[in-house]
Every structure is written in structure tokens, then in C-alpha cells.
CSV table of C-alpha atoms in Angstrom, one decimal:
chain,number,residue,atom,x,y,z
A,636,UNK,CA,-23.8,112.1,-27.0
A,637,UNK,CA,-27.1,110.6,-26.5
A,638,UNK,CA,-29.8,112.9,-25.4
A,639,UNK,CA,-33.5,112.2,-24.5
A,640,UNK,CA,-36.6,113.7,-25.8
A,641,UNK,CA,-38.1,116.1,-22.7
A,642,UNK,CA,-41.3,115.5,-22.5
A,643,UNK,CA,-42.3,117.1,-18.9
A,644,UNK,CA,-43.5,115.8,-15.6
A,645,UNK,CA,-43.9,112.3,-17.2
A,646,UNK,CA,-40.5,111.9,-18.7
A,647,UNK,CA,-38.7,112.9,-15.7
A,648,UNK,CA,-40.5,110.9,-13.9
A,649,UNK,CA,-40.2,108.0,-15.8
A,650,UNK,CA,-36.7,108.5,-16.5
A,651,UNK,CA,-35.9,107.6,-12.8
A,652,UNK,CA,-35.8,104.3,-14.3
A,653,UNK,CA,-32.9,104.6,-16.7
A,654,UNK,CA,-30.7,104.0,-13.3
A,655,UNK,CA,-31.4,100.2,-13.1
A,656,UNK,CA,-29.4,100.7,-16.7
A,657,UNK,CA,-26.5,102.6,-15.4
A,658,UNK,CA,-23.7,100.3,-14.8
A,659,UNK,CA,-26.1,97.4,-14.2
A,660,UNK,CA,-25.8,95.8,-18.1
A,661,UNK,CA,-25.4,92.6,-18.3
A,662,UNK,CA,-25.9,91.0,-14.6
A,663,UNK,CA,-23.5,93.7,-13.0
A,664,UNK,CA,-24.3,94.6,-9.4
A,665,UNK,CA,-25.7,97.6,-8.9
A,666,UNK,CA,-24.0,100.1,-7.0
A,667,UNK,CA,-24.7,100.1,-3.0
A,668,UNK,CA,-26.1,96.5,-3.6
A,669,UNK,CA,-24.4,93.2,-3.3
A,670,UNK,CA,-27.2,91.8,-5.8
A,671,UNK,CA,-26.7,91.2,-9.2
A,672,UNK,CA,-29.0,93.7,-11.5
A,673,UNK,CA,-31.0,92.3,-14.5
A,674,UNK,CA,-32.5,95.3,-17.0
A,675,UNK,CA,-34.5,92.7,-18.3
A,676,UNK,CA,-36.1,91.3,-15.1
A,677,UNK,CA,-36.2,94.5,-13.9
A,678,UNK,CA,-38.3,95.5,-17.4
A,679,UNK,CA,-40.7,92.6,-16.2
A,680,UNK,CA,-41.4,93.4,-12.5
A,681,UNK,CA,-42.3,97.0,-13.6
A,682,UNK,CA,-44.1,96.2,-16.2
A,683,UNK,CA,-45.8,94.0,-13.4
A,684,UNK,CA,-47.6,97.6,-12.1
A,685,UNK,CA,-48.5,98.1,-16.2
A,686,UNK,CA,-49.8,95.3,-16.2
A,687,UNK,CA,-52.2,95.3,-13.3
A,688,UNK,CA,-52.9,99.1,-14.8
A,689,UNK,CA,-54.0,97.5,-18.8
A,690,UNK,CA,-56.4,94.4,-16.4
A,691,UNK,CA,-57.9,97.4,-15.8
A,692,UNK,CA,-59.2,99.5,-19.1
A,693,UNK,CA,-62.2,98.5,-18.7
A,694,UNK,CA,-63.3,100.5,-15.6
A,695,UNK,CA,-61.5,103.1,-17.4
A,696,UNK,CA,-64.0,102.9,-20.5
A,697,UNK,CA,-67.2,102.4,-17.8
A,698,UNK,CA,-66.5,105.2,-16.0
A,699,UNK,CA,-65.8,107.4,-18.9
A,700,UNK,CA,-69.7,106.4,-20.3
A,701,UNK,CA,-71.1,107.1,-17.0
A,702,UNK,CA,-69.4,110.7,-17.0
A,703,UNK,CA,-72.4,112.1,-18.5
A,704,UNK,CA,-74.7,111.7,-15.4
A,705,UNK,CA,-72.2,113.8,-13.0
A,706,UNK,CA,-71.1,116.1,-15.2
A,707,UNK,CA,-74.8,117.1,-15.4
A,708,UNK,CA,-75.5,117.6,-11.6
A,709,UNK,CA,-74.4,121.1,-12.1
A,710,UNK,CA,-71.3,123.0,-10.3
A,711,UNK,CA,-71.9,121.7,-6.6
A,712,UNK,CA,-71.5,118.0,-7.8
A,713,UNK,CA,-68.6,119.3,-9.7
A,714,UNK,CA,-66.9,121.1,-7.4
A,715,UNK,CA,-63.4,119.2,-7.6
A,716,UNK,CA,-63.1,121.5,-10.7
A,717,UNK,CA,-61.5,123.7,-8.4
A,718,UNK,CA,-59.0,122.0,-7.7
A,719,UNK,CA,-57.1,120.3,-11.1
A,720,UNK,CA,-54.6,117.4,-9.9
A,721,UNK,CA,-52.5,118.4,-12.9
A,722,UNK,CA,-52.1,115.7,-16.4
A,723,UNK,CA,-50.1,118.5,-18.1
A,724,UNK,CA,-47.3,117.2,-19.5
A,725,UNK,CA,-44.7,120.4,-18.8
A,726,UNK,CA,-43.7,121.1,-15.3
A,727,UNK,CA,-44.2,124.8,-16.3
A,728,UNK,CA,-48.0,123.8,-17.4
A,729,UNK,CA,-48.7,123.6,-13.3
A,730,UNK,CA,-48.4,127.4,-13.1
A,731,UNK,CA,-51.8,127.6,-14.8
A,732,UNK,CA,-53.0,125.0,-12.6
A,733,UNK,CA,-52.2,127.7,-9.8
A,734,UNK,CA,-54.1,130.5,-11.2
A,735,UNK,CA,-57.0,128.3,-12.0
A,736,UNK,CA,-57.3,127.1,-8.5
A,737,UNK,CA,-56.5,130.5,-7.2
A,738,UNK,CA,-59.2,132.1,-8.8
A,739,UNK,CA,-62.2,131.5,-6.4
A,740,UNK,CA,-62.6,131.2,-2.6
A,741,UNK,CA,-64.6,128.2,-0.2
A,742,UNK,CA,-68.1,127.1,-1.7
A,743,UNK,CA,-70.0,125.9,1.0
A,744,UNK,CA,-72.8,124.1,-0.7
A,745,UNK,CA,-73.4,120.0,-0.8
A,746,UNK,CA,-71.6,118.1,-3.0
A,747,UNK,CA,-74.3,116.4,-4.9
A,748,UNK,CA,-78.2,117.8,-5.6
A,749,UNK,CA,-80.5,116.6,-2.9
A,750,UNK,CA,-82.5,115.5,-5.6
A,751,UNK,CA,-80.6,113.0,-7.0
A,752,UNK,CA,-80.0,111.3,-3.2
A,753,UNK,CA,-81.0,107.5,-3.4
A,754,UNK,CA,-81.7,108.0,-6.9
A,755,UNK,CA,-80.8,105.2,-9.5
A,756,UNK,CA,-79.7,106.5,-12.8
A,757,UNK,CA,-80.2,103.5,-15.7
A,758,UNK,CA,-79.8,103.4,-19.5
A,759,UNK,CA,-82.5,104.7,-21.6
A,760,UNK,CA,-82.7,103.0,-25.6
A,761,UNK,CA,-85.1,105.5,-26.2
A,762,UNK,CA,-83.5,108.5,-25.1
A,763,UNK,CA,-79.9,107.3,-25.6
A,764,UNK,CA,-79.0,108.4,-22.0
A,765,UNK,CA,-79.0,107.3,-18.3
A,766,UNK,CA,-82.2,108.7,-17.1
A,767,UNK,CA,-83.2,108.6,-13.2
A,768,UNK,CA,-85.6,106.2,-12.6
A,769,UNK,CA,-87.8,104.9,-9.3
A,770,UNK,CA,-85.6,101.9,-8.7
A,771,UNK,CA,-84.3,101.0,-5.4
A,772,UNK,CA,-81.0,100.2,-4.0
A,773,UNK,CA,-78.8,103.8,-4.4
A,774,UNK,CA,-77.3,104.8,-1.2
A,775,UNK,CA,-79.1,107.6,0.9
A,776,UNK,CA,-76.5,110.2,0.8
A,777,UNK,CA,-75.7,110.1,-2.7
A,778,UNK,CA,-76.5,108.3,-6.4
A,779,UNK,CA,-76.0,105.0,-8.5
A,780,UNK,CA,-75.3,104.6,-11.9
A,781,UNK,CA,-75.9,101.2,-13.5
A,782,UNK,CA,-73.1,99.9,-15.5
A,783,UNK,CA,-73.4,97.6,-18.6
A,784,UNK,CA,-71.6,95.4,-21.3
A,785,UNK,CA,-72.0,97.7,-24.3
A,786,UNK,CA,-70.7,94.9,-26.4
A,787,UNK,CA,-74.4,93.4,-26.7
A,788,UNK,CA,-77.7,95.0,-28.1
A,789,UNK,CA,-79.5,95.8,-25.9
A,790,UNK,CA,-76.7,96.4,-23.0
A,791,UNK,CA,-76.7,93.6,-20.4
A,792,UNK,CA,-76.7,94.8,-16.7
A,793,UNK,CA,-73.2,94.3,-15.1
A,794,UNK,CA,-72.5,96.4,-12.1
A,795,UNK,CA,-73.2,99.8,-11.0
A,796,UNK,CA,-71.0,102.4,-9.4
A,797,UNK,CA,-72.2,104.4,-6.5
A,798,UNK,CA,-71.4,108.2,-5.8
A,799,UNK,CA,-72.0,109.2,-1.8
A,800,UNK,CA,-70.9,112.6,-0.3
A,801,UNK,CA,-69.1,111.8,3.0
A,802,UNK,CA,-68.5,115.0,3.8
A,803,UNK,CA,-67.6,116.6,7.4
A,804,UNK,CA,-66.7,119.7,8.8
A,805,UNK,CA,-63.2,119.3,7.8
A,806,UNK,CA,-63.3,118.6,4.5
A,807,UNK,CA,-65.7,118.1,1.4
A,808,UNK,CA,-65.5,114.2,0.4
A,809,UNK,CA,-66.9,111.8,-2.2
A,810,UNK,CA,-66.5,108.1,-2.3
A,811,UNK,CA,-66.7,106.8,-5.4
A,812,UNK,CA,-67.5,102.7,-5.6
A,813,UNK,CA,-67.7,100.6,-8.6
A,814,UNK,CA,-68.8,96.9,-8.5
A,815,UNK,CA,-69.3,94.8,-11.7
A,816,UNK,CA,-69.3,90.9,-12.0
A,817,UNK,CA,-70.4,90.4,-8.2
A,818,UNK,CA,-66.6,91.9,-7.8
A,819,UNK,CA,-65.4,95.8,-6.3
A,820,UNK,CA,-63.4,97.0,-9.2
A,821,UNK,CA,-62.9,100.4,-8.0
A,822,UNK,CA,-62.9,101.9,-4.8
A,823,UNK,CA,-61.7,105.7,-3.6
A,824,UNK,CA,-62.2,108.6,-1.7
A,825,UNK,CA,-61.9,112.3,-3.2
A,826,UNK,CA,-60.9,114.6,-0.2
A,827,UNK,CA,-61.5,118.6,-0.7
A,828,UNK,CA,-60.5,121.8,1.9
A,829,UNK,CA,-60.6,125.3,0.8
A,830,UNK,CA,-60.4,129.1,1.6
A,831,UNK,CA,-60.2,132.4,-0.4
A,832,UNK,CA,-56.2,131.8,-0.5
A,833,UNK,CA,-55.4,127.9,-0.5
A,834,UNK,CA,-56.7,124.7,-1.6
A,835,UNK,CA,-56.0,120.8,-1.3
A,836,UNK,CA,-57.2,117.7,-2.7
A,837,UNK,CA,-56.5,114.1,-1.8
A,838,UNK,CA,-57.5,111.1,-3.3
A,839,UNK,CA,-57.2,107.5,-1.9
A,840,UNK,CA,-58.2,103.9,-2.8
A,841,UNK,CA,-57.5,100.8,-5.5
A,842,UNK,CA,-57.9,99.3,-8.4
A,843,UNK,CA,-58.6,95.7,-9.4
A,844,UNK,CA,-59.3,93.2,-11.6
A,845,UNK,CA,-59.6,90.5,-9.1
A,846,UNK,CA,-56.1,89.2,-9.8
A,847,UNK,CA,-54.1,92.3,-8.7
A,848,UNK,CA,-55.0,95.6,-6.9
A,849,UNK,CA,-52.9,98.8,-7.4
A,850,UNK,CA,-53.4,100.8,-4.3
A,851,UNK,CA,-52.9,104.4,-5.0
A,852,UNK,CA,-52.9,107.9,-3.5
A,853,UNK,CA,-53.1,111.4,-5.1
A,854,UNK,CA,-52.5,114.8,-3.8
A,855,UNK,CA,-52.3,118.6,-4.7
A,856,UNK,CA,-52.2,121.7,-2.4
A,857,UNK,CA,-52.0,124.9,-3.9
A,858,UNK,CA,-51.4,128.1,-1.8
A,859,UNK,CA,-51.6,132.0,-2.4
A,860,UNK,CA,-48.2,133.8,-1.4
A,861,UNK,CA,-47.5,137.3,-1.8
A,862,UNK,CA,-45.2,137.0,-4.5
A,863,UNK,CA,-47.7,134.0,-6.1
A,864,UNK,CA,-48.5,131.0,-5.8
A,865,UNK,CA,-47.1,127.5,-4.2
A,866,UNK,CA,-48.1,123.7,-5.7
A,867,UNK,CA,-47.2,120.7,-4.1
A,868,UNK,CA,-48.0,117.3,-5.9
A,869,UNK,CA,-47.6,113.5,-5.0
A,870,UNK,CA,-48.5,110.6,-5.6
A,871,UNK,CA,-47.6,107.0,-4.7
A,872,UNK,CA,-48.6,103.6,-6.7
A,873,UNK,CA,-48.9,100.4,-5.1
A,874,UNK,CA,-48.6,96.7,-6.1
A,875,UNK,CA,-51.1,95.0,-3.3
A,876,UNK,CA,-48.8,91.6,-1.9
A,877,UNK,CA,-45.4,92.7,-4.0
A,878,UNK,CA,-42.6,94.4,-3.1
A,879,UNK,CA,-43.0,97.3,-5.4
A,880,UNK,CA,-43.5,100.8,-5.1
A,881,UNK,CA,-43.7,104.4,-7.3
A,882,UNK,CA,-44.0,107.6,-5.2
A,883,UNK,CA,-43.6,111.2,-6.5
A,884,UNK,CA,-43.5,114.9,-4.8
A,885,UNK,CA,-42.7,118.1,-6.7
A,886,UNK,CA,-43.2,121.6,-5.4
A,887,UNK,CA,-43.5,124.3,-7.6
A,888,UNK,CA,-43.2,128.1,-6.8
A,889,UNK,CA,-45.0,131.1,-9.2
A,890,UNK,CA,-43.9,134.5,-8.9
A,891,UNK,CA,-42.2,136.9,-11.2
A,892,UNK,CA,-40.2,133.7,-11.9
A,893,UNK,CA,-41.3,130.2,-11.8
A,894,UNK,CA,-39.1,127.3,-10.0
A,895,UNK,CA,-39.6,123.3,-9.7
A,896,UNK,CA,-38.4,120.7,-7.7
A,897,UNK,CA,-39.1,116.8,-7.5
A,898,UNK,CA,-38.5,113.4,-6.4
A,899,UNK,CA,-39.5,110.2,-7.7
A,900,UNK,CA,-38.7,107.2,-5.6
A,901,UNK,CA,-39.1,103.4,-7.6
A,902,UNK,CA,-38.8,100.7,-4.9
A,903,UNK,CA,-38.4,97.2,-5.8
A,904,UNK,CA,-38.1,95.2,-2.2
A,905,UNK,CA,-34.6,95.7,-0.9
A,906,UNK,CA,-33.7,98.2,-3.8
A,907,UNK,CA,-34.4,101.9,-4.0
A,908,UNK,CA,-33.6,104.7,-6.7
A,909,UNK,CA,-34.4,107.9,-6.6
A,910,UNK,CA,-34.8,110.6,-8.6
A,911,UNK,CA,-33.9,114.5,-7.5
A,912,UNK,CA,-34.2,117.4,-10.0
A,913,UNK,CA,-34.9,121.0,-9.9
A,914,UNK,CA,-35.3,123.7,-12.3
A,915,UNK,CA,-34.4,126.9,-11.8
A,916,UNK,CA,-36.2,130.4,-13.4
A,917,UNK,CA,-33.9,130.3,-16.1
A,918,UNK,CA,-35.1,126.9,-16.7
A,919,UNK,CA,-31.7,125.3,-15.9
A,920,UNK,CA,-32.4,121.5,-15.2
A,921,UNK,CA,-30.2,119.5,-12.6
A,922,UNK,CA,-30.7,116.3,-11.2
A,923,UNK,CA,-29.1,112.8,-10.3
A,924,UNK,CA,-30.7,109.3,-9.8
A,925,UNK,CA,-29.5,107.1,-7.1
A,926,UNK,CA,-29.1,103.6,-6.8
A,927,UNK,CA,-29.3,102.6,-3.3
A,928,UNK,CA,-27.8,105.7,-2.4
A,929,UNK,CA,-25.1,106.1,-4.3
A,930,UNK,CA,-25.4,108.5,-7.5
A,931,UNK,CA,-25.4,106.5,-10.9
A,932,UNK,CA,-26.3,109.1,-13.3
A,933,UNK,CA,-26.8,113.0,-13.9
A,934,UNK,CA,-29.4,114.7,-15.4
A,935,UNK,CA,-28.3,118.2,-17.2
A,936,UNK,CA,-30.2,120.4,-19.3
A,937,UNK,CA,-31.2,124.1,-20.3
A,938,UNK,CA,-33.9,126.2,-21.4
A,939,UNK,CA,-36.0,124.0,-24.8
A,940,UNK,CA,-32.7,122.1,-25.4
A,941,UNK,CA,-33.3,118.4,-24.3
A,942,UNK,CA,-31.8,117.2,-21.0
A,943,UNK,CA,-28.5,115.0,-21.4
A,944,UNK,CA,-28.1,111.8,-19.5
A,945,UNK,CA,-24.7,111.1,-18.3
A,946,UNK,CA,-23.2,108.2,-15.8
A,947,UNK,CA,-21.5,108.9,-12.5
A,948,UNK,CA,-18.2,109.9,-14.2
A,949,UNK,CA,-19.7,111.5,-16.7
A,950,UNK,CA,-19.5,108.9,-19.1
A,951,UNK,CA,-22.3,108.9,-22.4
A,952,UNK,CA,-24.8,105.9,-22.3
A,953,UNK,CA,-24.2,103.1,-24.8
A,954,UNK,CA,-27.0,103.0,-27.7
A,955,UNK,CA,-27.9,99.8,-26.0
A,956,UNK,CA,-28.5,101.4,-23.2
A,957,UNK,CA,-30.9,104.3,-25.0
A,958,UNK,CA,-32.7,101.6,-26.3
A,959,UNK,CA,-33.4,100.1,-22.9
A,960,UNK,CA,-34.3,104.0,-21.6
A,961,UNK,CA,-36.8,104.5,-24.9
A,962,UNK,CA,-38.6,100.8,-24.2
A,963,UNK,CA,-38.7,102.1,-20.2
A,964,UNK,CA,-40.5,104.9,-21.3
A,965,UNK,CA,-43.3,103.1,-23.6
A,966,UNK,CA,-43.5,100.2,-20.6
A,967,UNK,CA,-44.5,102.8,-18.0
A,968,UNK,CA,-45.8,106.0,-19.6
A,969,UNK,CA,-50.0,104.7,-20.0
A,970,UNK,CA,-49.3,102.7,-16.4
A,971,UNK,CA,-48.0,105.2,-14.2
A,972,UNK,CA,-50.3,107.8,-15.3
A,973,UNK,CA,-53.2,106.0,-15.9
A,974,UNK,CA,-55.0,106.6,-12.4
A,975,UNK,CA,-54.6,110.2,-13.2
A,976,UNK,CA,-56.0,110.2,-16.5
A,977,UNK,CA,-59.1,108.1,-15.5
A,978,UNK,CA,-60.1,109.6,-12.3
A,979,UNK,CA,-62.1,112.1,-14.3
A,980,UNK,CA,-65.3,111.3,-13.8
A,981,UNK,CA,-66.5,114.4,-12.5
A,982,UNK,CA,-65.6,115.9,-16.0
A,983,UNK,CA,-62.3,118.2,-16.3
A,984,UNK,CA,-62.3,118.3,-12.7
A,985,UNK,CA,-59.2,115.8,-11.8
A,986,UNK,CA,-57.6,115.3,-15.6
């Protein structure tokens, strides 16, 4: 029987895709669809959404040296640290999420230092650290942060990314835009509401190289109940001018016993498969994946052991078919979770 390593949140999301192997091998047809299926071409146009992610490390790498400057703004600019869209790689890992988030009421303070308003933070040789400087051009309700090639001595000016607060009465909001090369790289909005028992946080923009823009939303609401706590999560991934799509929700519910549910939902123009899977307190896992809406695998498993992927009759994958599943998982497991692991800039905050 082949089984799959469990590796949480990202595995069972990812593993969504083993259903464009199940009884698709070779050309078939999928089930529901009159169109012949190709695990190969289907490998490439996901690996079309990787691709668009890796065109990006870059602003990954630039925003990660910037880091310094916000992280140092002290708790107001850091506020998002309430609020922890989740990385962990367990489902169960969200419960501390809960209690983290649940652990202080509404701070109603700005979002960023008045001092630091228009104020242009550049590289200093000397000091070996952005220092702010009398230079002109930040916006008035927030910062700038000069980016550079690193790869030269001394660094050579390429961009800048500009932190505003956008905030209103109903929610606490930072927009957060990077430009480098004369082109916008980077471009979202960080949505916050809170009160002594719930929180949420949204997040909402793209990412591009110039040659393809992932458009991408994030989202996390965690409430107090008397018996806990409740966390929803979603996401949804984008590829700007194709026909492809990732979206994800999963609810989780913390009480004397902790329960999960999710759906993950690949679309790929006239094709959908989806995901469902729940876990029970006793940690009992039980899901299917559907092709078009018809069901063209199960997902089985219990407590530690690792979950067991069967097809529609029950039938054990081929060892060409686990192959497929393992390369799946490599192609999508930095690209899919890539916007989450790099929209840390305010330090812990969002990773």
C-alpha cells in the first residue's frame, strides 16, 4: 500500500493535486470531463504559478534586508504581530496561533511613528545600516526604504519600497509598495480589525517580475468562544491573463478538543478539483478530491500514522503514480507558500 509522508497544512494542500493522477495516466479523460488529461502538461501549467513565484526571489531577498528598519519602529509599526497568518506546518500548530492572538485586546495607536513620516531611510557603509536621512521623496503618511544591488561594492541604488498607513475607522491598514528597475515589483495592502475577543487580518495585492504577476489574497480571523477559540484561514493565488487558480479555507475549532476542516480548490480553465478533509479530536483524517465533481480519490488516516491515498474504488496507486505525487509536492511546496513566507517584513508578524 503506498502511503504519503504527512507533513501538515502544506501537504494536504498540495496533495489536492495527486487527483489529475488518478485515473488520468497516460492521456485518459478525466472523470466528469470529455478532455483528455496529461500529468505531464498538467506538471507544466502548475509549475507555470512556481515559476512566476522563483522570477520573483529577488523581492523576497530585498525585503528581507530591509526588515531591519520596521522591525525597529517599535510595537505600533508592528502591530500585525497580533495577528500571525499561520506558516506552521501542522494543522494542530494553528491552536497556538489562537492563543497568541487571543491574548490581547484593540490597540488604538498609529501604525507607524510620526517621526518617521516622509522620512527616507538609505544605506549607511559606515554604520552598516539604513539610517534616516533628510532626503526627499517618502510619502507623507508613512516611510521609504531605498533598495540596492548588494552584488556590487558599494551597493548601487535600484528602487525603493514605500511603507504608508492607510488607515480608517474601520480598520488599521498598511500598503506596502516596492519599485526597482523603473518597474512595481510588489504591491499589497495589510488590512487589520480588532477587539478584546476577536481579530482579523487580510492581505491583498501581486507580485511581478514584469513578465508574469501572481495576484494573491490572504486572510485570518480568529474569534474567542466560550469553550475557546475559532480560526478561519484562506487564501487564493492567481496567474494574471491564465486560466489558473489555487484557493484554500480551513476552519479550525479549540476547546477541550481541537477540530479542522479544509478545502483546497486548483482550477485550470474548464477543469476543477477539490480537495475536502476534516479531522476530528481524535485526530481521525477523512477526505476526498474531486475531479470535476466526481470523487477520484480518498484520503484516510489516524492519529501520527501517515494518511493513505486510495482511488475511487479503493484501489492502491501505482509506484508511478507516487512518483508523480512526490515530484507534485517538490514543484509546488516553495511556490504556493512562498507569498506567505515572504510577507514578513514587519518581522514575526505575518510568517
Amino acid at each position: 500500500m503506498v502511503k504519503l509522508e504527512f507533513v501538515g497544512l502544506r501537504a494536504i494542500a498540495v496533495a489536492s493535486l495527486i487527483a489529475f493522477l488518478a485515473g488520468c495516466s497516460d492521456g485518459a479523460t478525466g472523470p466528469g470531463s470529455n478532455d483528455p488529461f496529461d500529468v505531464q502538461q498538467s506538471n507544466q501549467d502548475f509549475g507555470a504559478v512556481q515559476a512566476a513565484f522563483d522570477a520573483n526571489v529577488d523581492v523576497a531577498d530585498d525585503m528581507s534586508f530591509v526588515m531591519p528598519v520596521l522591525e525597529n519602529l517599535g510595537p505600533p509599526a508592528r502591530l500585525l504581530d497580533r495577528v500571525k497568518i499561520p506558516s506552521e506546518p501542522v494543522v494542530l500548530g494553528m491552536a497556538r496561533t489562537a492563543r497568541m492572538t487571543m491574548g490581547s485586546a484593540s490597540l488604538v495607536l498609529p501604525l507607524l511613528p510620526g517621526d518617521v513620516l516622509g522620512v527616507t531611510f538609505e544605506w549607511s557603509d559606515l554604520e552598516s545600516a539604513y539610517v534616516p536621512t533628510a532626503r526627499t521623496g517618502a510619502p507623507t503618511n508613512g516611510l521609504r526604504v531605498i533598495v540596492y544591488d548588494r552584488t556590487v561594492t558599494p551597493f548601487d541604488e535600484v528602487g525603493f519600497v514605500d511603507v504608508t498607513d492607510e488607515s480608517d475607522p474601520a480598520a488599521d491598514r498598511l500598503h506596502v509598495h516596492m519599485e526597482k528597475d523603473g518597474l512595481t515589483r510588489l504591491d499589497y495592502t495589510v488590512a487589520l480589525t480588532q477587539s478584546t475577543s476577536s481579530a482579523s487580518a487580510a492581505i491583498s495585492g501581486f507580485i511581478t517580475d514584469g513578465l508574469q504577476r501572481v495576484d494573491f489574497e490572504v486572510s485570518e480571523s480568529a474569534e474567542q468562544t466560550a469553550s475557546g477559540a475559532t480560526i478561519e484561514v484562506g487564501y487564493s493565488l492567481s496567474l494574471a491573463g491564465q486560466p489558473l487558480s489555487v484557493s484554500f479555507t480551513s476552519t479550525v475549532n479549540i476547546g477541550e478538543f481541537i477540530t479542522a476542516g479544509l478545502t483546497t480548490t486548483f482550477v485550470n480553465g474548464a477543469n476543477t478539483l477539490v480537495l475536502d478533509m476534516s479531522q476530528d479530536a481524535a485526530g481521525t483524517l477523512d477526505g476526498t478530491v474531486t475531479w470535476n465533481g466526481d470523487v477520484v480519490m480518498t484520503i484516510t488516516g489516524s492519529g501520527e500514522a501517515e494518511p493513505i491515498f486510495l482511488g475511487p474504488e479503493g484501489e492502491e496507486l501505482t509506484v508511478a503514480e507516487a512518483q508523480a505525487i512526490a515530484e507534485m509536492f517538490e514543484l509546488t511546496e516553495e511556490g504556493l507558500f512562498f507569498l506567505l513566507a515572504n510577507l514578513a517584513f514587519l518581522g514575526s508578524g505575518l510568517a
